[in-house]
Amino acid sequence: MKKTTLLGFLLIAGIICLPLVYTASIYSGLPDTIPTHFGIDGKADKFGNKAEIWFITILLSIVSASAYLLISNLSKIDPKRTANQSPEVFHKIAVVVVIFLCAINLVIVYATKTGSISISKLMLPLIGLFFSVLGNYMHSIKPNYFIGFRTPWTLESEDNWRKTHQLVGKVWVPGGILMTITALLLPAKFGFIVFGIILFIMVAIPAIFSYRYFKQHQ
């Protein structure tokens, strides 16, 4: 695996710090009391001092940095020692996670500024895109204890893991895109229901396949 270049490291650090920069740029213009929690309808249902936005932003940035370091170094801590077979894939996944968490962080800060948030038009599409992008990497992930579609049956058999993750990729890529489109086009309440149904199907199909594959190859 190629070591992360200085430019690559700075780019990742920049993405992680972007919400902090955005928060600093709008902080002086925020009222003393800001929304700190939103209901499903996107309306604020809890308020607090504006300084709390720093706690939220910093916490998510720390989570983002920690996730990047953990996923990028799986080959050093995976008990199965199979993660070192696909370190470049794990690095790409780590970058995807950082971008996803950065986007979520920015949405939260933006919602604090505007006083409301369209969960169905912002959060749900982001989650859908996240699943779709992850689906592209599923077939390349080797058995490990940290990343992937981990069931008792995939962890027990490398063949089960490989076949299941190939299926996960085929299901998650279009499924994530469908989640994004339906969330954007459908009314909020109906969009939540459809989103939940698609997510359930995306998880249920490979889980059932993994179990049936295990039973057939006992």
mmCIF file of N, CA and C in Angstrom, residues 106-218:
data_model
loop_
_atom_site.group_PDB
_atom_site.id
_atom_site.type_symbol
_atom_site.label_atom_id
_atom_site.label_comp_id
_atom_site.label_asym_id
_atom_site.label_seq_id
_atom_site.Cartn_x
_atom_site.Cartn_y
_atom_site.Cartn_z
ATOM 1 N N LEU A 106 -21.643 19.580 8.949
ATOM 2 C CA LEU A 106 -21.981 20.854 8.312
ATOM 3 C C LEU A 106 -23.494 21.088 8.321
ATOM 4 N N VAL A 107 -24.254 20.025 8.078
ATOM 5 C CA VAL A 107 -25.717 20.139 8.084
ATOM 6 C C VAL A 107 -26.213 20.554 9.469
ATOM 7 N N ILE A 108 -25.630 19.963 10.509
ATOM 8 C CA ILE A 108 -26.043 20.295 11.873
ATOM 9 C C ILE A 108 -25.745 21.757 12.197
ATOM 10 N N VAL A 109 -24.553 22.221 11.821
ATOM 11 C CA VAL A 109 -24.195 23.615 12.074
ATOM 12 C C VAL A 109 -25.108 24.550 11.285
ATOM 13 N N TYR A 110 -25.381 24.188 10.034
ATOM 14 C CA TYR A 110 -26.276 25.000 9.200
ATOM 15 C C TYR A 110 -27.675 25.065 9.812
ATOM 16 N N ALA A 111 -28.144 23.933 10.347
ATOM 17 C CA ALA A 111 -29.466 23.900 10.972
ATOM 18 C C ALA A 111 -29.504 24.793 12.206
ATOM 19 N N THR A 112 -28.406 24.824 12.943
ATOM 20 C CA THR A 112 -28.327 25.695 14.110
ATOM 21 C C THR A 112 -28.433 27.161 13.700
ATOM 22 N N LYS A 113 -27.854 27.469 12.559
ATOM 23 C CA LYS A 113 -27.895 28.851 12.066
ATOM 24 C C LYS A 113 -29.292 29.235 11.596
ATOM 25 N N THR A 114 -29.946 28.334 10.862
ATOM 26 C CA THR A 114 -31.253 28.658 10.278
ATOM 27 C C THR A 114 -32.414 28.406 11.230
ATOM 28 N N GLY A 115 -32.195 27.551 12.229
ATOM 29 C CA GLY A 115 -33.249 27.275 13.201
ATOM 30 C C GLY A 115 -34.123 26.101 12.846
ATOM 31 N N SER A 116 -33.878 25.464 11.718
ATOM 32 C CA SER A 116 -34.650 24.284 11.320
ATOM 33 C C SER A 116 -33.805 23.441 10.379
ATOM 34 N N ILE A 117 -34.258 22.227 10.150
ATOM 35 C CA ILE A 117 -33.516 21.334 9.271
ATOM 36 C C ILE A 117 -34.493 20.434 8.524
ATOM 37 N N SER A 118 -34.259 20.258 7.250
ATOM 38 C CA SER A 118 -35.082 19.339 6.454
ATOM 39 C C SER A 118 -34.394 17.980 6.468
ATOM 40 N N ILE A 119 -34.752 17.169 7.468
ATOM 41 C CA ILE A 119 -34.096 15.871 7.622
ATOM 42 C C ILE A 119 -34.308 15.002 6.387
ATOM 43 N N SER A 120 -35.530 15.013 5.857
ATOM 44 C CA SER A 120 -35.834 14.142 4.720
ATOM 45 C C SER A 120 -35.127 14.591 3.440
ATOM 46 N N LYS A 121 -34.775 15.871 3.354
ATOM 47 C CA LYS A 121 -34.146 16.382 2.138
ATOM 48 C C LYS A 121 -32.629 16.555 2.265
ATOM 49 N N LEU A 122 -32.103 16.416 3.477
ATOM 50 C CA LEU A 122 -30.666 16.568 3.680
ATOM 51 C C LEU A 122 -30.042 15.318 4.282
ATOM 52 N N MET A 123 -30.499 14.941 5.471
ATOM 53 C CA MET A 123 -29.907 13.797 6.171
ATOM 54 C C MET A 123 -30.142 12.479 5.434
ATOM 55 N N LEU A 124 -31.373 12.216 5.058
ATOM 56 C CA LEU A 124 -31.684 10.936 4.422
ATOM 57 C C LEU A 124 -30.962 10.756 3.084
ATOM 58 N N PRO A 125 -30.940 11.775 2.220
ATOM 59 C CA PRO A 125 -30.158 11.617 0.976
ATOM 60 C C PRO A 125 -28.677 11.363 1.231
ATOM 61 N N LEU A 126 -28.120 12.003 2.255
ATOM 62 C CA LEU A 126 -26.715 11.778 2.584
ATOM 63 C C LEU A 126 -26.485 10.328 3.000
ATOM 64 N N ILE A 127 -27.389 9.793 3.800
ATOM 65 C CA ILE A 127 -27.269 8.401 4.235
ATOM 66 C C ILE A 127 -27.400 7.460 3.044
ATOM 67 N N GLY A 128 -28.339 7.774 2.150
ATOM 68 C CA GLY A 128 -28.508 6.953 0.953
ATOM 69 C C GLY A 128 -27.252 6.931 0.097
ATOM 70 N N LEU A 129 -26.663 8.092 -0.129
ATOM 71 C CA LEU A 129 -25.426 8.167 -0.912
ATOM 72 C C LEU A 129 -24.288 7.428 -0.219
ATOM 73 N N PHE A 130 -24.264 7.505 1.096
ATOM 74 C CA PHE A 130 -23.233 6.810 1.873
ATOM 75 C C PHE A 130 -23.303 5.304 1.642
ATOM 76 N N PHE A 131 -24.499 4.739 1.723
ATOM 77 C CA PHE A 131 -24.678 3.311 1.473
ATOM 78 C C PHE A 131 -24.290 2.951 0.041
ATOM 79 N N SER A 132 -24.661 3.797 -0.902
ATOM 80 C CA SER A 132 -24.366 3.522 -2.309
ATOM 81 C C SER A 132 -22.868 3.492 -2.567
ATOM 82 N N VAL A 133 -22.149 4.456 -2.000
ATOM 83 C CA VAL A 133 -20.695 4.502 -2.182
ATOM 84 C C VAL A 133 -20.025 3.319 -1.489
ATOM 85 N N LEU A 134 -20.463 2.994 -0.280
ATOM 86 C CA LEU A 134 -19.894 1.848 0.423
ATOM 87 C C LEU A 134 -20.107 0.557 -0.359
ATOM 88 N N GLY A 135 -21.257 0.466 -1.017
ATOM 89 C CA GLY A 135 -21.551 -0.737 -1.794
ATOM 90 C C GLY A 135 -20.508 -1.020 -2.859
ATOM 91 N N ASN A 136 -19.882 0.030 -3.374
ATOM 92 C CA ASN A 136 -18.851 -0.142 -4.403
ATOM 93 C C ASN A 136 -17.614 -0.859 -3.886
ATOM 94 N N TYR A 137 -17.398 -0.812 -2.579
ATOM 95 C CA TYR A 137 -16.189 -1.399 -1.996
ATOM 96 C C TYR A 137 -16.431 -2.745 -1.318
ATOM 97 N N MET A 138 -17.687 -3.139 -1.159
ATOM 98 C CA MET A 138 -17.995 -4.328 -0.388
ATOM 99 C C MET A 138 -17.351 -5.593 -0.949
ATOM 100 N N HIS A 139 -17.339 -5.738 -2.266
ATOM 101 C CA HIS A 139 -16.815 -6.974 -2.851
ATOM 102 C C HIS A 139 -15.314 -7.110 -2.660
ATOM 103 N N SER A 140 -14.637 -6.010 -2.307
ATOM 104 C CA SER A 140 -13.183 -6.034 -2.168
ATOM 105 C C SER A 140 -12.721 -6.229 -0.726
ATOM 106 N N ILE A 141 -13.659 -6.219 0.221
ATOM 107 C CA ILE A 141 -13.288 -6.317 1.631
ATOM 108 C C ILE A 141 -13.044 -7.771 2.023
ATOM 109 N N LYS A 142 -11.885 -8.033 2.607
ATOM 110 C CA LYS A 142 -11.554 -9.361 3.092
ATOM 111 C C LYS A 142 -12.142 -9.560 4.493
ATOM 112 N N PRO A 143 -12.308 -10.810 4.930
ATOM 113 C CA PRO A 143 -12.870 -11.072 6.271
ATOM 114 C C PRO A 143 -12.097 -10.361 7.372
ATOM 115 N N ASN A 144 -12.819 -9.676 8.243
ATOM 116 C CA ASN A 144 -12.209 -9.004 9.387
ATOM 117 C C ASN A 144 -13.288 -8.742 10.421
ATOM 118 N N TYR A 145 -12.890 -8.279 11.587
ATOM 119 C CA TYR A 145 -13.838 -8.084 12.685
ATOM 120 C C TYR A 145 -14.397 -6.668 12.774
ATOM 121 N N PHE A 146 -14.056 -5.800 11.851
ATOM 122 C CA PHE A 146 -14.403 -4.393 12.005
ATOM 123 C C PHE A 146 -15.280 -3.831 10.888
ATOM 124 N N ILE A 147 -14.931 -4.104 9.634
ATOM 125 C CA ILE A 147 -15.599 -3.486 8.503
ATOM 126 C C ILE A 147 -16.225 -4.552 7.621
ATOM 127 N N GLY A 148 -17.473 -4.312 7.223
ATOM 128 C CA GLY A 148 -18.126 -5.239 6.309
ATOM 129 C C GLY A 148 -19.475 -5.687 6.842
ATOM 130 N N PHE A 149 -20.110 -6.585 6.089
ATOM 131 C CA PHE A 149 -21.409 -7.137 6.495
ATOM 132 C C PHE A 149 -21.125 -8.369 7.357
ATOM 133 N N ARG A 150 -20.998 -8.130 8.655
ATOM 134 C CA ARG A 150 -20.536 -9.168 9.572
ATOM 135 C C ARG A 150 -21.719 -9.871 10.230
ATOM 136 N N THR A 151 -21.902 -11.119 9.875
ATOM 137 C CA THR A 151 -22.874 -11.996 10.519
ATOM 138 C C THR A 151 -22.109 -13.189 11.076
ATOM 139 N N PRO A 152 -22.724 -13.977 11.959
ATOM 140 C CA PRO A 152 -22.027 -15.174 12.463
ATOM 141 C C PRO A 152 -21.590 -16.103 11.336
ATOM 142 N N TRP A 153 -22.318 -16.066 10.228
ATOM 143 C CA TRP A 153 -22.045 -17.007 9.130
ATOM 144 C C TRP A 153 -20.959 -16.476 8.198
ATOM 145 N N THR A 154 -20.916 -15.156 7.975
ATOM 146 C CA THR A 154 -19.839 -14.619 7.131
ATOM 147 C C THR A 154 -18.499 -14.681 7.859
ATOM 148 N N LEU A 155 -18.529 -14.508 9.185
ATOM 149 C CA LEU A 155 -17.291 -14.551 9.952
ATOM 150 C C LEU A 155 -16.736 -15.967 10.076
ATOM 151 N N GLU A 156 -17.605 -16.948 9.891
ATOM 152 C CA GLU A 156 -17.173 -18.345 10.039
ATOM 153 C C GLU A 156 -16.586 -18.920 8.763
ATOM 154 N N SER A 157 -16.979 -18.374 7.610
ATOM 155 C CA SER A 157 -16.564 -18.945 6.331
ATOM 156 C C SER A 157 -16.106 -17.847 5.374
ATOM 157 N N GLU A 158 -14.921 -17.992 4.813
ATOM 158 C CA GLU A 158 -14.438 -17.012 3.843
ATOM 159 C C GLU A 158 -15.281 -17.024 2.573
ATOM 160 N N ASP A 159 -15.742 -18.216 2.156
ATOM 161 C CA ASP A 159 -16.602 -18.302 0.970
ATOM 162 C C ASP A 159 -17.919 -17.578 1.217
ATOM 163 N N ASN A 160 -18.479 -17.770 2.413
ATOM 164 C CA ASN A 160 -19.724 -17.095 2.773
ATOM 165 C C ASN A 160 -19.508 -15.586 2.778
ATOM 166 N N TRP A 161 -18.410 -15.161 3.359
ATOM 167 C CA TRP A 161 -18.079 -13.724 3.389
ATOM 168 C C TRP A 161 -17.996 -13.165 1.974
ATOM 169 N N ARG A 162 -17.264 -13.845 1.103
ATOM 170 C CA ARG A 162 -17.050 -13.361 -0.263
ATOM 171 C C ARG A 162 -18.364 -13.285 -1.033
ATOM 172 N N LYS A 163 -19.152 -14.346 -0.990
ATOM 173 C CA LYS A 163 -20.417 -14.381 -1.729
ATOM 174 C C LYS A 163 -21.404 -13.341 -1.189
ATOM 175 N N THR A 164 -21.465 -13.235 0.132
ATOM 176 C CA THR A 164 -22.396 -12.285 0.740
ATOM 177 C C THR A 164 -22.019 -10.852 0.400
ATOM 178 N N HIS A 165 -20.734 -10.540 0.439
ATOM 179 C CA HIS A 165 -20.312 -9.171 0.157
ATOM 180 C C HIS A 165 -20.440 -8.815 -1.324
ATOM 181 N N GLN A 166 -20.331 -9.794 -2.179
ATOM 182 C CA GLN A 166 -20.614 -9.545 -3.588
ATOM 183 C C GLN A 166 -22.082 -9.160 -3.766
ATOM 184 N N LEU A 167 -22.950 -9.849 -3.031
ATOM 185 C CA LEU A 167 -24.377 -9.540 -3.095
ATOM 186 C C LEU A 167 -24.660 -8.177 -2.466
ATOM 187 N N VAL A 168 -24.004 -7.885 -1.334
ATOM 188 C CA VAL A 168 -24.201 -6.595 -0.678
ATOM 189 C C VAL A 168 -23.909 -5.449 -1.638
ATOM 190 N N GLY A 169 -22.817 -5.570 -2.393
ATOM 191 C CA GLY A 169 -22.480 -4.531 -3.359
ATOM 192 C C GLY A 169 -23.558 -4.341 -4.404
ATOM 193 N N LYS A 170 -24.102 -5.464 -4.890
ATOM 194 C CA LYS A 170 -25.147 -5.390 -5.917
ATOM 195 C C LYS A 170 -26.447 -4.808 -5.380
ATOM 196 N N VAL A 171 -26.672 -4.965 -4.073
ATOM 197 C CA VAL A 171 -27.914 -4.467 -3.467
ATOM 198 C C VAL A 171 -27.757 -3.031 -2.976
ATOM 199 N N TRP A 172 -26.623 -2.720 -2.364
ATOM 200 C CA TRP A 172 -26.460 -1.415 -1.731
ATOM 201 C C TRP A 172 -26.273 -0.278 -2.716
ATOM 202 N N VAL A 173 -25.603 -0.522 -3.828
ATOM 203 C CA VAL A 173 -25.378 0.572 -4.780
ATOM 204 C C VAL A 173 -26.706 1.111 -5.321
ATOM 205 N N PRO A 174 -27.548 0.263 -5.936
ATOM 206 C CA PRO A 174 -28.834 0.790 -6.407
ATOM 207 C C PRO A 174 -29.779 1.136 -5.260
ATOM 208 N N GLY A 175 -29.686 0.372 -4.162
ATOM 209 C CA GLY A 175 -30.550 0.654 -3.018
ATOM 210 C C GLY A 175 -30.272 2.022 -2.428
ATOM 211 N N GLY A 176 -28.991 2.373 -2.293
ATOM 212 C CA GLY A 176 -28.639 3.690 -1.767
ATOM 213 C C GLY A 176 -29.094 4.815 -2.676
ATOM 214 N N ILE A 177 -28.950 4.605 -3.975
ATOM 215 C CA ILE A 177 -29.416 5.610 -4.932
ATOM 216 C C ILE A 177 -30.930 5.772 -4.848
ATOM 217 N N LEU A 178 -31.635 4.643 -4.721
ATOM 218 C CA LEU A 178 -33.093 4.690 -4.603
ATOM 219 C C LEU A 178 -33.511 5.404 -3.323
ATOM 220 N N MET A 179 -32.797 5.147 -2.230
ATOM 221 C CA MET A 179 -33.082 5.839 -0.971
ATOM 222 C C MET A 179 -32.932 7.351 -1.141
ATOM 223 N N THR A 180 -31.888 7.761 -1.834
ATOM 224 C CA THR A 180 -31.630 9.186 -2.040
ATOM 225 C C THR A 180 -32.732 9.837 -2.875
ATOM 226 N N ILE A 181 -33.087 9.169 -3.959
ATOM 227 C CA ILE A 181 -34.092 9.736 -4.868
ATOM 228 C C ILE A 181 -35.458 9.834 -4.195
ATOM 229 N N THR A 182 -35.866 8.761 -3.519
ATOM 230 C CA THR A 182 -37.179 8.769 -2.876
ATOM 231 C C THR A 182 -37.247 9.803 -1.751
ATOM 232 N N ALA A 183 -36.140 9.963 -1.018
ATOM 233 C CA ALA A 183 -36.118 10.948 0.061
ATOM 234 C C ALA A 183 -36.271 12.368 -0.490
ATOM 235 N N LEU A 184 -35.677 12.611 -1.651
ATOM 236 C CA LEU A 184 -35.740 13.943 -2.254
ATOM 237 C C LEU A 184 -37.102 14.232 -2.884
ATOM 238 N N LEU A 185 -37.736 13.202 -3.436
ATOM 239 C CA LEU A 185 -38.960 13.414 -4.209
ATOM 240 C C LEU A 185 -40.252 13.264 -3.407
ATOM 241 N N LEU A 186 -40.235 12.392 -2.413
ATOM 242 C CA LEU A 186 -41.467 12.099 -1.688
ATOM 243 C C LEU A 186 -41.693 13.080 -0.540
ATOM 244 N N PRO A 187 -42.941 13.276 -0.136
ATOM 245 C CA PRO A 187 -43.225 14.093 1.054
ATOM 246 C C PRO A 187 -42.514 13.508 2.276
ATOM 247 N N ALA A 188 -42.202 14.349 3.238
ATOM 248 C CA ALA A 188 -41.344 13.963 4.356
ATOM 249 C C ALA A 188 -41.789 12.685 5.066
ATOM 250 N N LYS A 189 -43.039 12.625 5.523
ATOM 251 C CA LYS A 189 -43.489 11.474 6.305
ATOM 252 C C LYS A 189 -43.476 10.200 5.475
ATOM 253 N N PHE A 190 -43.984 10.280 4.255
ATOM 254 C CA PHE A 190 -44.003 9.112 3.383
ATOM 255 C C PHE A 190 -42.578 8.728 2.994
ATOM 256 N N GLY A 191 -41.732 9.741 2.826
ATOM 257 C CA GLY A 191 -40.334 9.491 2.480
ATOM 258 C C GLY A 191 -39.616 8.713 3.567
ATOM 259 N N PHE A 192 -39.910 9.040 4.840
ATOM 260 C CA PHE A 192 -39.313 8.312 5.956
ATOM 261 C C PHE A 192 -39.711 6.839 5.924
ATOM 262 N N ILE A 193 -40.982 6.586 5.634
ATOM 263 C CA ILE A 193 -41.478 5.208 5.608
ATOM 264 C C ILE A 193 -40.805 4.415 4.492
ATOM 265 N N VAL A 194 -40.768 4.997 3.299
ATOM 266 C CA VAL A 194 -40.151 4.322 2.159
ATOM 267 C C VAL A 194 -38.661 4.114 2.408
ATOM 268 N N PHE A 195 -38.015 5.121 2.989
ATOM 269 C CA PHE A 195 -36.592 5.028 3.314
ATOM 270 C C PHE A 195 -36.340 3.843 4.250
ATOM 271 N N GLY A 196 -37.163 3.728 5.286
ATOM 272 C CA GLY A 196 -37.018 2.637 6.243
ATOM 273 C C GLY A 196 -37.233 1.276 5.603
ATOM 274 N N ILE A 197 -38.207 1.184 4.702
ATOM 275 C CA ILE A 197 -38.495 -0.087 4.024
ATOM 276 C C ILE A 197 -37.311 -0.495 3.142
ATOM 277 N N ILE A 198 -36.779 0.453 2.389
ATOM 278 C CA ILE A 198 -35.633 0.153 1.511
ATOM 279 C C ILE A 198 -34.432 -0.280 2.343
ATOM 280 N N LEU A 199 -34.188 0.426 3.451
ATOM 281 C CA LEU A 199 -33.060 0.078 4.319
ATOM 282 C C LEU A 199 -33.218 -1.331 4.876
ATOM 283 N N PHE A 200 -34.418 -1.670 5.302
ATOM 284 C CA PHE A 200 -34.678 -3.014 5.833
ATOM 285 C C PHE A 200 -34.396 -4.083 4.774
ATOM 286 N N ILE A 201 -34.846 -3.824 3.557
ATOM 287 C CA ILE A 201 -34.627 -4.781 2.459
ATOM 288 C C ILE A 201 -33.141 -4.921 2.163
ATOM 289 N N MET A 202 -32.420 -3.793 2.184
ATOM 290 C CA MET A 202 -30.987 -3.817 1.889
ATOM 291 C C MET A 202 -30.199 -4.632 2.911
ATOM 292 N N VAL A 203 -30.680 -4.656 4.141
ATOM 293 C CA VAL A 203 -30.016 -5.434 5.192
ATOM 294 C C VAL A 203 -30.523 -6.876 5.199
ATOM 295 N N ALA A 204 -31.816 -7.050 4.976
ATOM 296 C CA ALA A 204 -32.423 -8.381 5.075
ATOM 297 C C ALA A 204 -31.952 -9.326 3.969
ATOM 298 N N ILE A 205 -31.848 -8.823 2.744
ATOM 299 C CA ILE A 205 -31.477 -9.692 1.616
ATOM 300 C C ILE A 205 -30.130 -10.371 1.829
ATOM 301 N N PRO A 206 -29.039 -9.624 2.099
ATOM 302 C CA PRO A 206 -27.758 -10.312 2.323
ATOM 303 C C PRO A 206 -27.729 -11.137 3.598
ATOM 304 N N ALA A 207 -28.483 -10.726 4.634
ATOM 305 C CA ALA A 207 -28.509 -11.495 5.876
ATOM 306 C C ALA A 207 -29.146 -12.863 5.642
ATOM 307 N N ILE A 208 -30.264 -12.878 4.932
ATOM 308 C CA ILE A 208 -30.934 -14.141 4.626
ATOM 309 C C ILE A 208 -30.071 -14.995 3.711
ATOM 310 N N PHE A 209 -29.447 -14.354 2.725
ATOM 311 C CA PHE A 209 -28.561 -15.094 1.819
ATOM 312 C C PHE A 209 -27.416 -15.737 2.587
ATOM 313 N N SER A 210 -26.821 -14.978 3.510
ATOM 314 C CA SER A 210 -25.697 -15.482 4.290
ATOM 315 C C SER A 210 -26.097 -16.698 5.101
ATOM 316 N N TYR A 211 -27.282 -16.660 5.707
ATOM 317 C CA TYR A 211 -27.757 -17.783 6.514
ATOM 318 C C TYR A 211 -28.039 -18.998 5.636
ATOM 319 N N ARG A 212 -28.702 -18.771 4.514
ATOM 320 C CA ARG A 212 -29.037 -19.893 3.627
ATOM 321 C C ARG A 212 -27.775 -20.519 3.032
ATOM 322 N N TYR A 213 -26.800 -19.689 2.711
ATOM 323 C CA TYR A 213 -25.530 -20.206 2.189
ATOM 324 C C TYR A 213 -24.851 -21.073 3.248
ATOM 325 N N PHE A 214 -24.915 -20.633 4.498
ATOM 326 C CA PHE A 214 -24.343 -21.404 5.590
ATOM 327 C C PHE A 214 -25.028 -22.747 5.734
ATOM 328 N N LYS A 215 -26.365 -22.766 5.671
ATOM 329 C CA LYS A 215 -27.113 -24.006 5.825
ATOM 330 C C LYS A 215 -26.821 -24.982 4.666
ATOM 331 N N GLN A 216 -26.663 -24.426 3.482
ATOM 332 C CA GLN A 216 -26.438 -25.263 2.294
ATOM 333 C C GLN A 216 -25.026 -25.845 2.252
ATOM 334 N N HIS A 217 -24.089 -25.221 2.973
ATOM 335 C CA HIS A 217 -22.695 -25.675 2.904
ATOM 336 C C HIS A 217 -22.158 -26.154 4.253
ATOM 337 N N GLN A 218 -23.064 -26.564 5.112
ATOM 338 C CA GLN A 218 -22.635 -27.128 6.390
ATOM 339 C C GLN A 218 -21.885 -28.430 6.182
#
